[in-house]
Coordinates of C-alpha atoms and ligand atoms in Angstrom, one line a residue:
X1 CA 69.7 64.7 126.9
X2 CA 67.2 65.9 129.3
X3 CA 63.5 66.1 127.7
X4 CA 62.8 69.6 127.1
X5 CA 59.2 69.2 128.9
X6 CA 57.7 72.1 131.2
X7 CA 58.4 71.6 134.9
X8 CA 56.3 72.9 137.5
X9 CA 56.5 77.0 137.1
X10 CA 58.6 78.6 139.8
X11 CA 55.5 80.9 140.6
X12 CA 55.6 83.9 142.6
X13 CA 54.8 87.3 141.7
X14 CA 57.5 90.2 140.6
X15 CA 58.0 91.6 144.3
X16 CA 59.0 95.3 143.5
X17 CA 58.8 96.0 147.1
X18 CA 62.0 98.1 148.6
X19 CA 62.6 99.1 144.7
X20 CA 61.8 102.4 143.5
X21 CA 62.0 103.0 139.9
X22 CA 63.3 106.5 138.7
X23 CA 60.3 108.8 137.7
X24 CA 59.9 109.4 133.8
X25 CA 60.0 113.0 132.5
X26 CA 57.1 114.5 131.0
X27 CA 57.7 114.5 127.2
X28 CA 55.0 113.1 125.0
X29 CA 55.3 110.1 123.1
X30 CA 57.0 107.1 124.0
X31 CA 59.3 107.9 126.6
X32 CA 60.6 104.7 128.5
X33 CA 62.6 107.0 130.3
X34 CA 64.7 106.0 133.6
X35 CA 66.9 108.8 133.3
X36 CA 67.3 110.7 136.7
X37 CA 69.6 108.5 138.5
X38 CA 70.9 106.6 135.2
X39 CA 74.6 105.3 135.6
X40 CA 76.7 106.2 132.8
X41 CA 77.1 103.0 131.6
X42 CA 73.5 102.9 130.7
X43 CA 72.2 103.9 127.4
X44 CA 69.3 106.4 127.4
X45 CA 66.3 104.6 126.3
X46 CA 65.0 107.7 124.9
X47 CA 67.5 107.1 122.2
X48 CA 65.3 104.0 120.7
X49 CA 62.2 106.1 119.9
X50 CA 62.5 106.9 116.2
X51 CA 61.6 110.7 115.7
X52 CA 59.0 111.2 112.8
X53 CA 60.4 113.8 111.3
X54 CA 63.2 111.8 109.8
X55 CA 63.3 112.2 106.0
X56 CA 62.6 109.0 104.3
X57 CA 62.8 110.4 101.3
X58 CA 66.1 112.1 101.7
X59 CA 68.7 111.6 98.8
X60 CA 71.1 108.7 99.5
X61 CA 74.1 109.9 101.5
X62 CA 77.1 108.9 103.4
X63 CA 76.5 108.3 107.1
X64 CA 79.3 107.4 109.6
X65 CA 79.3 105.8 112.9
X66 CA 81.7 105.4 115.5
X67 CA 81.4 101.8 117.8
X68 CA 84.2 101.4 120.1
X69 CA 84.0 97.8 122.2
X70 CA 85.3 97.9 125.7
X71 CA 84.6 95.9 129.0
X72 CA 83.6 97.6 132.0
X73 CA 81.7 96.5 135.3
X74 CA 77.9 97.3 135.2
X75 CA 75.0 95.8 136.6
X76 CA 72.0 96.3 134.0
X77 CA 69.6 94.5 136.5
X78 CA 71.3 95.2 139.7
X79 CA 73.9 92.4 139.8
X80 CA 77.4 93.6 138.8
X81 CA 79.3 91.5 136.1
X82 CA 82.0 92.2 133.7
X83 CA 80.0 93.5 130.5
X84 CA 80.6 94.6 126.9
X85 CA 79.8 97.6 126.2
X86 CA 79.8 100.2 122.7
X87 CA 80.8 103.6 123.2
X88 CA 80.8 103.3 127.2
X89 CA 77.2 102.2 127.3
X90 CA 74.7 99.1 127.0
X91 CA 72.5 98.5 125.1
X92 CA 74.4 99.8 121.6
X93 CA 73.7 102.8 120.0
X94 CA 71.1 103.3 117.4
X95 CA 72.0 103.0 113.9
X96 CA 69.5 104.7 111.6
X97 CA 69.7 105.2 107.9
X98 CA 67.8 105.3 104.6
X99 CA 67.7 103.0 101.9
X100 CA 70.2 103.7 99.1
X101 CA 72.8 105.3 102.1
X102 CA 76.2 104.2 102.0
X103 CA 77.3 103.3 105.8
X104 CA 80.7 103.6 107.2
X105 CA 81.2 101.9 110.8
X106 CA 84.3 102.5 112.4
X107 CA 84.5 99.5 114.7
X108 CA 87.5 100.1 117.8
X109 CA 88.5 97.1 119.6
X110 CA 89.2 98.1 123.3
X111 CA 88.4 94.4 124.5
X112 CA 91.2 92.0 125.4
X113 CA 90.0 89.8 122.6
X114 CA 89.3 90.0 119.1
X115 CA 85.9 90.9 117.8
X116 CA 84.0 91.6 115.0
X117 CA 80.5 93.4 113.8
X118 CA 77.8 91.8 111.8
X119 CA 75.0 93.4 110.3
X120 CA 72.5 91.0 110.6
X121 CA 70.0 90.8 107.9
X122 CA 71.9 92.7 105.3
X123 CA 72.5 91.5 101.7
X124 CA 75.9 92.6 101.4
X125 CA 75.7 92.2 98.2
X126 CA 79.3 93.0 96.4
X127 CA 80.9 93.5 99.7
X128 CA 80.7 89.8 101.6
X129 CA 83.9 91.1 103.3
X130 CA 81.8 93.5 105.1
X131 CA 79.5 90.5 106.7
X132 CA 81.6 90.7 109.8
X133 CA 81.8 87.1 110.3
X134 CA 84.8 85.9 112.0
X135 CA 86.2 82.7 110.5
X136 CA 83.8 83.1 107.1
X137 CA 84.2 86.6 105.6
X138 CA 87.2 88.0 108.2
X139 CA 89.8 87.4 110.7
X140 CA 88.8 89.0 114.1
X141 CA 89.5 92.8 115.0
X142 CA 92.7 92.6 117.0
X143 CA 92.6 94.2 120.3
X144 CA 93.8 97.6 120.4
X145 CA 92.7 98.0 116.5
X146 CA 90.0 99.5 114.3
X147 CA 88.4 98.2 111.1
X148 CA 86.2 100.4 109.1
X149 CA 83.1 98.7 107.5
X150 CA 82.2 100.1 104.4
X151 CA 78.9 99.2 102.6
X152 CA 75.6 100.4 100.9
X153 CA 72.0 99.7 102.3
X154 CA 69.8 98.1 99.4
X155 CA 67.0 97.3 101.8
X156 CA 64.9 98.6 104.3
X157 CA 63.2 97.7 107.9
X158 CA 64.0 96.6 111.3
X159 CA 67.5 95.0 111.6
X160 CA 70.2 94.5 114.3
X161 CA 74.0 94.8 114.8
X162 CA 76.0 92.2 117.0
X163 CA 79.6 90.9 117.6
X164 CA 80.1 87.6 115.4
X165 CA 82.8 86.5 117.3
X166 CA 82.5 83.2 119.2
X167 CA 79.4 83.9 121.7
X168 CA 80.5 87.1 122.4
X169 CA 77.5 89.2 121.3
X170 CA 75.7 87.7 124.4
X171 CA 77.9 90.1 126.8
X172 CA 76.7 93.1 125.5
X173 CA 77.6 93.8 122.1
X174 CA 74.2 94.4 120.2
X175 CA 72.6 97.4 119.0
X176 CA 69.4 98.0 116.7
X177 CA 69.6 99.0 113.2
X178 CA 66.8 100.7 111.5
X179 CA 66.5 101.4 107.7
X180 CA 63.9 103.6 106.4
X181 CA 62.7 103.9 102.7
X182 CA 60.2 105.9 100.8
X183 CA 58.5 102.5 100.7
X184 CA 57.7 103.1 104.3
X185 CA 55.2 106.0 103.5
X186 CA 52.5 103.4 102.6
X187 CA 52.5 102.2 106.3
X188 CA 53.3 105.1 108.1
X189 CA 49.8 106.3 108.2
X190 CA 49.0 103.4 110.4
X191 CA 51.2 104.5 113.4
X192 CA 51.6 107.7 115.1
X193 CA 54.9 106.9 117.2
X194 CA 57.5 104.6 116.1
X195 CA 59.8 102.8 119.0
X196 CA 62.6 100.3 119.0
X197 CA 62.3 97.7 121.7
X198 CA 65.2 95.4 122.4
X199 CA 64.2 91.9 124.4
X200 CA 66.8 89.6 125.5
X201 CA 68.1 87.0 127.7
X202 CA 70.6 87.7 130.2
X203 CA 73.5 86.2 132.2
X204 CA 75.4 87.1 135.5
X205 CA 78.5 85.5 134.2
X206 CA 80.6 86.3 130.7
X207 CA 79.7 83.6 128.0
X208 CA 83.5 83.0 128.0
X209 CA 83.0 81.6 131.5
X210 CA 80.0 79.9 131.1
X211 CA 81.3 77.9 127.6
X212 CA 83.8 75.5 128.9
X213 CA 81.2 73.8 131.1
X214 CA 78.6 73.4 128.3
X215 CA 81.4 72.4 125.9
X216 CA 83.1 69.9 128.6
X217 CA 83.2 66.2 128.3
X218 CA 80.1 64.6 129.6
X219 CA 77.9 67.6 129.5
X220 CA 74.9 66.7 127.1
X221 CA 74.1 69.7 125.3
X222 CA 72.7 71.2 128.7
X223 CA 73.1 74.8 127.4
X224 CA 73.7 77.7 130.2
X225 CA 70.6 78.8 131.4
X226 CA 69.6 82.5 131.4
X227 CA 69.4 84.4 134.9
X228 CA 67.2 87.3 133.7
X229 CA 65.4 88.9 130.7
X230 CA 65.7 92.4 129.8
X231 CA 63.7 95.0 128.0
X232 CA 66.0 98.4 126.6
X233 CA 68.7 96.6 128.5
X234 CA 67.2 96.7 131.9
X235 CA 64.9 95.0 134.7
X236 CA 64.8 94.1 138.0
X237 CA 66.4 91.3 139.7
X238 CA 65.7 89.8 142.9
X239 CA 68.8 90.1 145.0
X240 CA 67.8 87.6 147.7
X241 CA 67.6 84.8 144.9
X242 CA 71.3 84.9 145.5
X243 CA 72.9 83.3 148.8
X244 CA 75.5 85.6 150.3
X245 CA 78.3 83.4 149.6
X246 CA 77.2 83.3 145.9
X247 CA 80.3 85.5 144.9
X248 CA 77.8 88.1 143.3
X249 CA 77.3 91.6 144.6
X250 CA 73.7 92.5 143.7
X251 CA 72.2 95.9 144.5
X252 CA 68.1 96.2 144.6
X253 CA 68.7 99.6 142.7
X254 CA 67.6 98.7 139.2
X255 CA 64.4 99.8 136.9
X256 CA 62.5 98.5 134.3
X257 CA 61.7 99.7 131.0
X258 CA 58.9 102.0 131.1
X259 CA 56.8 103.5 127.6
X260 CA 54.9 106.6 128.2
X261 CA 51.8 106.4 125.6
X262 CA 48.8 109.0 125.0
X263 CA 45.6 108.4 125.0
X264 CA 44.0 107.6 121.5
X265 CA 47.4 107.1 119.9
X266 CA 48.8 104.0 118.0
X267 CA 52.2 102.9 118.4
X268 CA 54.8 100.9 116.2
X269 CA 56.9 98.9 118.4
X270 CA 60.0 97.4 116.5
X271 CA 60.7 94.0 118.6
X272 CA 64.1 92.7 118.3
X273 CA 65.5 89.7 120.3
X274 CA 68.8 90.3 120.9
X275 CA 69.5 87.3 123.4
X276 CA 71.5 84.1 123.3
X277 CA 69.1 81.4 124.0
X278 CA 65.4 82.4 125.1
X279 CA 62.4 82.8 122.8
X280 CA 59.8 85.4 124.1
X281 CA 56.4 85.5 124.2
X282 CA 55.4 89.2 124.0
X283 CA 51.7 90.6 124.9
X284 CA 50.2 93.6 126.1
X285 CA 47.7 93.6 129.1
X286 CA 44.2 94.7 127.6
X287 CA 45.6 95.5 124.3
X288 CA 45.7 93.3 121.0
X289 CA 48.4 93.6 118.9
X290 CA 48.8 93.7 115.3
X291 CA 51.8 92.3 113.4
X292 CA 52.9 94.1 110.5
X293 CA 56.7 93.1 109.9
X294 CA 58.7 89.9 110.2
X295 CA 62.4 90.3 110.3
X296 CA 62.5 93.0 107.4
X297 CA 59.4 91.9 105.4
X298 CA 56.4 93.8 106.1
X299 CA 53.1 91.6 106.1
X300 CA 49.2 92.4 106.1
X301 CA 48.3 92.9 109.7
X302 CA 48.1 89.7 111.6
X303 CA 46.3 90.3 115.1
X304 CA 47.2 88.5 118.0
X305 CA 47.3 88.3 121.6
X306 CA 50.8 87.0 122.2
X307 CA 53.6 86.8 119.8
X308 CA 56.7 84.6 120.0
X309 CA 59.7 86.1 119.1
X310 CA 63.0 83.8 118.6
X311 CA 66.6 84.6 119.0
X312 CA 67.5 87.1 116.2
X313 CA 64.2 87.5 114.9
X314 CA 62.5 90.5 114.8
X315 CA 59.0 91.9 114.6
X316 CA 57.0 95.2 114.1
X317 CA 53.8 95.3 116.0
X318 CA 51.2 98.1 116.2
X319 CA 48.7 98.5 119.2
X320 CA 46.4 101.5 119.9
X321 CA 46.2 103.2 123.2
X322 CA 42.5 103.0 123.3
X323 CA 42.1 101.8 127.1
X324 CA 41.0 103.1 130.1
X325 CA 43.8 105.7 131.2
X326 CA 46.0 103.8 133.6
X327 CA 48.9 101.6 133.7
X328 CA 49.5 98.3 131.9
X329 CA 52.0 95.2 131.6
X330 CA 54.1 94.9 128.4
X331 CA 55.1 91.3 129.1
X332 CA 58.0 89.4 127.3
X333 CA 57.5 85.8 129.1
X334 CA 60.9 83.7 128.4
X335 CA 59.7 80.6 127.3
X336 CA 61.5 78.1 129.5
X337 CA 59.9 75.1 127.9
X338 CA 62.6 75.8 125.1
X339 CA 65.0 75.0 128.3
X340 CA 66.6 71.8 129.2
X341 CA 66.2 72.5 132.7
X342 CA 65.1 75.5 134.8
X343 CA 67.3 78.0 136.5
X344 CA 65.6 78.7 140.2
X345 CA 66.8 82.5 139.9
X346 CA 65.4 83.0 136.8
X347 CA 61.7 85.0 136.6
X348 CA 60.3 84.2 133.3
X349 CA 57.6 87.2 133.3
X350 CA 59.7 90.0 132.3
X351 CA 57.9 93.1 132.1
X352 CA 58.1 96.9 130.8
X353 CA 55.6 99.3 132.1
X354 CA 52.9 101.1 129.7
X355 CA 51.8 104.2 131.2
X356 CA 48.9 106.7 129.9
X357 CA 49.2 108.6 133.0
X358 CA 53.4 109.3 133.3
X359 CA 53.3 107.3 136.5
X360 CA 55.9 104.6 137.5
X361 CA 53.3 102.7 139.8
X362 CA 52.5 98.9 138.9
X363 CA 49.3 98.4 137.5
X364 CA 46.2 97.3 139.2
X365 CA 45.8 93.6 138.9
X366 CA 42.3 94.6 138.6
X367 CA 43.1 96.9 135.5
X368 CA 45.8 95.4 134.2
X369 CA 44.6 91.7 132.9
X370 CA 46.9 89.5 131.2
X371 CA 45.6 87.4 128.5
X372 CA 43.9 84.2 129.2
X373 CA 45.3 82.2 126.3
X374 CA 47.8 79.7 127.5
X375 CA 51.2 80.3 127.1
X376 CA 52.8 78.4 124.2
X377 CA 54.2 74.9 125.2
X378 CA 56.4 74.8 122.6
X379 CA 58.9 76.8 120.4
X380 CA 57.3 77.6 117.8
X381 CA 57.1 80.8 115.6
X382 CA 53.8 82.2 114.4
X383 CA 52.6 79.9 111.4
X384 CA 54.6 81.1 108.5
X385 CA 51.3 80.4 106.4
X386 CA 49.6 83.2 108.4
X387 CA 52.4 86.0 107.7
X388 CA 51.7 87.4 104.1
X389 CA 54.0 89.6 102.7
X390 CA 52.9 93.4 101.7
X391 CA 54.9 93.3 98.8
X392 CA 54.2 90.3 96.9
X393 CA 57.3 88.4 95.4
X394 CA 56.5 84.9 93.9
X395 CA 58.9 82.2 94.7
X396 CA 60.7 80.6 91.6
X397 CA 60.8 77.0 90.6
X398 CA 63.5 75.2 92.8
X399 CA 66.3 73.7 90.8
X400 CA 68.5 71.9 93.5
X401 CA 67.3 70.7 96.6
X402 CA 69.7 69.9 99.6
X403 CA 68.6 68.3 102.7
X404 CA 70.6 69.0 105.6
X405 CA 70.5 67.1 109.2
X406 CA 71.1 68.7 112.4
X407 CA 71.8 66.8 115.7
X408 CA 74.1 66.7 118.7
X409 CA 76.4 63.8 118.8
X410 CA 78.3 62.7 121.9
X411 CA 82.1 62.2 119.8
X412 CA 85.8 61.9 120.9
X413 CA 86.3 62.5 124.7
X414 CA 82.4 62.2 125.5
X415 CA 82.3 66.2 123.9
X416 CA 78.8 66.8 123.0
X417 CA 79.0 69.0 119.6
X418 CA 76.7 69.9 117.0
X419 CA 76.7 68.7 113.7
X420 CA 75.2 69.5 110.2
X421 CA 75.2 66.2 108.4
X422 CA 78.8 65.0 109.7
X423 CA 80.6 68.2 109.8
X424 CA 80.6 70.3 113.5
X425 CA 81.9 73.9 112.4
X426 CA 85.0 75.2 113.9
X427 CA 86.3 78.8 112.8
X428 CA 89.1 78.4 111.0
X429 CA 92.3 80.5 111.0
X430 CA 91.9 82.1 107.4
X431 CA 88.1 82.9 106.5
X432 CA 86.7 80.7 103.8
X433 CA 86.1 83.6 101.6
X434 CA 89.8 84.4 101.8
X435 CA 90.6 81.0 100.8
X436 CA 88.1 80.6 98.2
X437 CA 89.0 84.0 96.4
X438 CA 92.8 82.7 96.3
X439 CA 91.5 79.4 95.0
X440 CA 89.5 80.5 92.6
X441 CA 92.3 83.2 91.1
X442 CA 94.7 80.4 90.5
X443 CA 91.8 78.0 89.1
X444 CA 92.0 75.3 91.6
X445 CA 89.3 73.2 90.5
X446 CA 88.6 72.1 94.1
X447 CA 86.8 75.5 94.8
X448 CA 84.6 74.9 91.8
X449 CA 83.1 71.6 92.3
X450 CA 79.3 72.2 93.0
X451 CA 77.6 70.5 95.8
X452 CA 79.6 69.9 98.6
X453 CA 82.9 71.6 98.4
X454 CA 86.2 69.3 98.8
X455 CA 88.1 72.7 99.1
X456 CA 88.0 73.1 102.9
X457 CA 89.2 71.7 106.0
X458 CA 86.7 69.0 107.7
X459 CA 85.1 71.1 110.0
X460 CA 83.8 73.2 107.1
X461 CA 80.4 72.1 105.4
X462 CA 80.3 74.2 102.3
X463 CA 78.1 74.1 99.5
X464 CA 79.2 75.3 96.3
X465 CA 75.8 76.5 94.5
X466 CA 75.8 77.1 90.8
X467 CA 75.0 80.4 89.7
X468 CA 71.6 81.5 89.4
X469 CA 70.1 78.3 90.3
X470 CA 67.2 78.5 92.8
X471 CA 68.2 76.2 95.7
X472 CA 65.7 74.8 98.4
X473 CA 67.5 73.8 101.6
X474 CA 65.6 71.1 103.7
X475 CA 66.8 71.2 107.3
X476 CA 65.6 68.1 109.6
X477 CA 66.3 68.5 112.8
X478 CA 66.7 65.4 114.8
X479 CA 67.4 67.5 117.9
X480 CA 64.9 67.7 120.8
X481 CA 65.5 71.2 121.2
X482 CA 64.2 74.3 119.0
X483 CA 66.7 76.2 116.7
X484 CA 66.4 79.7 115.3
X485 CA 68.2 79.5 112.1
X486 CA 69.6 82.6 110.2
X487 CA 70.8 82.5 106.6
X488 CA 73.4 85.4 106.1
X489 CA 72.8 87.5 103.0
X490 CA 69.5 86.5 101.7
X491 CA 65.7 86.8 102.9
X492 CA 64.7 83.1 102.2
X493 CA 61.1 81.9 101.2
X494 CA 59.5 79.6 103.8
X495 CA 58.1 76.9 101.5
X496 CA 57.1 74.6 104.0
X497 CA 57.6 73.7 107.4
X498 CA 56.7 71.0 110.2
X499 CA 56.9 70.4 114.0
X500 CA 57.6 67.0 113.6
X501 CA 57.3 64.0 110.9
X502 CA 59.1 64.9 107.8
X503 CA 58.7 66.7 104.4
X504 CA 56.5 65.1 102.3
X505 CA 58.4 65.1 98.7
X506 CA 55.5 64.5 97.0
X507 CA 53.7 67.7 98.2
X508 CA 56.3 69.4 95.9
X509 CA 54.0 70.4 93.2
X510 CA 51.7 71.7 95.6
X511 CA 53.7 74.2 97.4
X512 CA 52.6 77.9 97.8
X513 CA 54.7 79.8 95.6
X514 CA 52.5 82.6 94.9
X515 CA 54.0 84.9 97.5
X516 CA 55.0 82.7 100.6
X517 CA 56.8 84.7 103.8
X518 CA 60.2 85.4 103.4
X519 CA 62.6 86.5 106.2
X520 CA 66.0 85.6 107.7
X521 CA 65.4 83.5 110.6
X522 CA 63.4 80.9 111.2
X523 CA 62.8 78.8 114.1
X524 CA 62.9 75.1 113.4
X525 CA 61.0 73.3 116.0
X526 CA 62.2 70.4 117.8
X527 CA 62.4 67.1 115.6
X528 CA 61.0 69.5 113.1
X529 CA 61.8 70.5 109.6
X530 CA 61.8 73.5 107.4
X531 CA 62.2 74.1 103.6
X532 CA 63.4 77.3 102.6
X533 CA 64.4 78.6 99.4
X534 CA 66.7 81.0 98.1
X535 CA 68.5 82.6 94.6
X536 CA 72.1 81.8 94.3
X537 CA 72.7 85.7 93.1
X538 CA 74.6 87.0 95.6
X539 CA 78.4 86.3 95.5
X540 CA 80.2 85.2 98.8
X541 CA 80.7 82.5 101.6
X542 CA 77.2 82.9 103.5
X543 CA 76.6 81.3 107.0
X544 CA 73.4 79.4 107.6
X545 CA 73.3 78.5 111.5
X546 CA 71.3 78.2 114.8
X547 CA 71.7 81.9 116.1
X548 CA 71.6 80.2 119.6
X549 CA 75.1 81.4 121.2
X550 CA 75.9 78.3 122.6
X551 CA 75.2 76.0 119.5
X552 CA 77.1 78.2 117.4
X553 CA 80.1 77.6 119.5
X554 CA 79.2 73.6 119.5
X555 CA 79.2 73.9 115.7
X556 CA 76.0 74.4 114.3
X557 CA 76.7 76.3 111.3
X558 CA 77.4 75.5 107.5
X559 CA 78.2 77.9 104.5
X560 CA 77.3 78.4 101.0
X561 CA 79.4 79.8 98.4
X562 CA 77.8 81.5 95.7
X563 CA 78.5 83.0 92.4
X564 CA 81.9 81.6 91.6
X565 CA 81.8 83.7 88.1
X566 CA 82.1 87.1 90.1
X567 CA 84.2 85.8 93.0
X568 CA 86.8 84.6 90.7
X569 CA 87.4 88.2 89.7
X570 CA 87.4 89.4 93.2
X571 CA 90.6 90.8 95.3
X572 CA 89.5 91.0 98.9
X573 CA 90.3 94.7 100.3
X574 CA 93.7 94.9 101.7
X575 CA 92.5 96.0 104.8
X576 CA 90.5 92.9 105.4
X577 CA 93.4 90.9 104.4
X578 CA 95.5 92.7 107.1
X579 CA 93.0 91.4 110.1
X580 CA 94.6 87.9 109.4
X581 CA 98.2 89.1 109.9
X582 CA 99.0 89.3 113.4
X583 CA 101.1 92.3 114.4
Ligands
C2O601 CU1 72.8 87.4 113.7 CU2 75.5 84.7 111.7 O1 74.0 86.1 112.8

């Protein structure tokens, strides 16, 4: 495998000559409006402004959403490609609810392949079959069919949703999911405006077209490299990067995200990395930022200049519009140190405009000044110890520790696959949840072996965890790349982590249990490790996987089976089972 070292920077400023971004309208507050000539497939970015008149104290209610996925030709950055859109637009619509609400989402599949929708970060306690994970909690929704997701939200904060079928979300099936709560009142006074900001790396080809090359014989885990990065689903792209015979149709007609701010006001930006592969380092010229939420955990404010955010992670940042009244860059630098190689067409300096003056002109370099702090030359999270949850929750004593090893190995036919221990995941035709419930109902003892389950086929690594036990997973990476690991159905405590070396088992008695950071996605550094803890109290089959689209497809996924006592009495709802019966 190629070393993941930093190559000479491609350099070069972002030329905007010949590009005239559309003007903003004059509404107050944050108005990343790129409306005037907005193509019909481009979502109005104003939809991501969270109206502050929303009633966080409203009585629980049922909220209904319809998401229809289809394929169109669109050019979010000027390069035309087949794009998967929701309700005809990209990125996906905002889903906004209150804690306690019941959410009904009717997902209709107008794609030519199967699909699903996963609600990233939600516990789904009692509704494991609504987790949206193909091969684990459901079969794919077939083309032409609909499926109704039905669950109650028992948490609050910044989340997102995405397809969980193959690498499909990479092609556009992503959107923000915001949950409010009366508990938010204690932080609401810290900001005047609340804004969702989607960051993502972006490819000019369908992921299904990129996968065969990635997974082909002899390719040693050289992941497809992003061609661009988007903020609110938009960015410029320099069409001259492609030769006329490249096969890409490119129009120099795109735009960039614009955030209007008012002097003296304070802003909450809820950053969500909905990308496939790339970590971003976020900063705002001339403005310090304060982190107040990581994934969905509120934290005591941490002041930073640059914030790394890896795939699937969320951070809320605050900034005060207290600088000279002019324009500034919001920067989301894609960290290509994390990549195995460089893509010559990729400009890693992804930007949005912050304007105090409702103007679209590029900031003057003398006025908008980047932070001089060097960019990270590693793909690491903000130190977990710097994040202290606002609502303290001590970690319980551990009962069982499961060490796992992640690696890429060349196997049969020179195929490079990802392994957790000795298993490389392939989604089974019958979801593991359906298999487990059926097996438990008939008292098949294979489904109650605690530890590594023997009940599933050899491409499933399922650990059956004893009810109510406190589980530590020690993730050891033998790989040279960084991996954002996500656990479904839980927030885990980060007990310890290291960028290299190994966990010192003798340090167990000295771990901070008082109020360690808890979240749902953690970056395990190259050749690094992390010790995460969760309580086995949520019934079902839960994936733990690297969220890099390519790595999931290469097999970097395992599962936990939890609370057999409850699952034994379950019947998977008939509409969920019906998805597996091909018509
Ligand atoms: Cu964001 Cu397995 O999911």
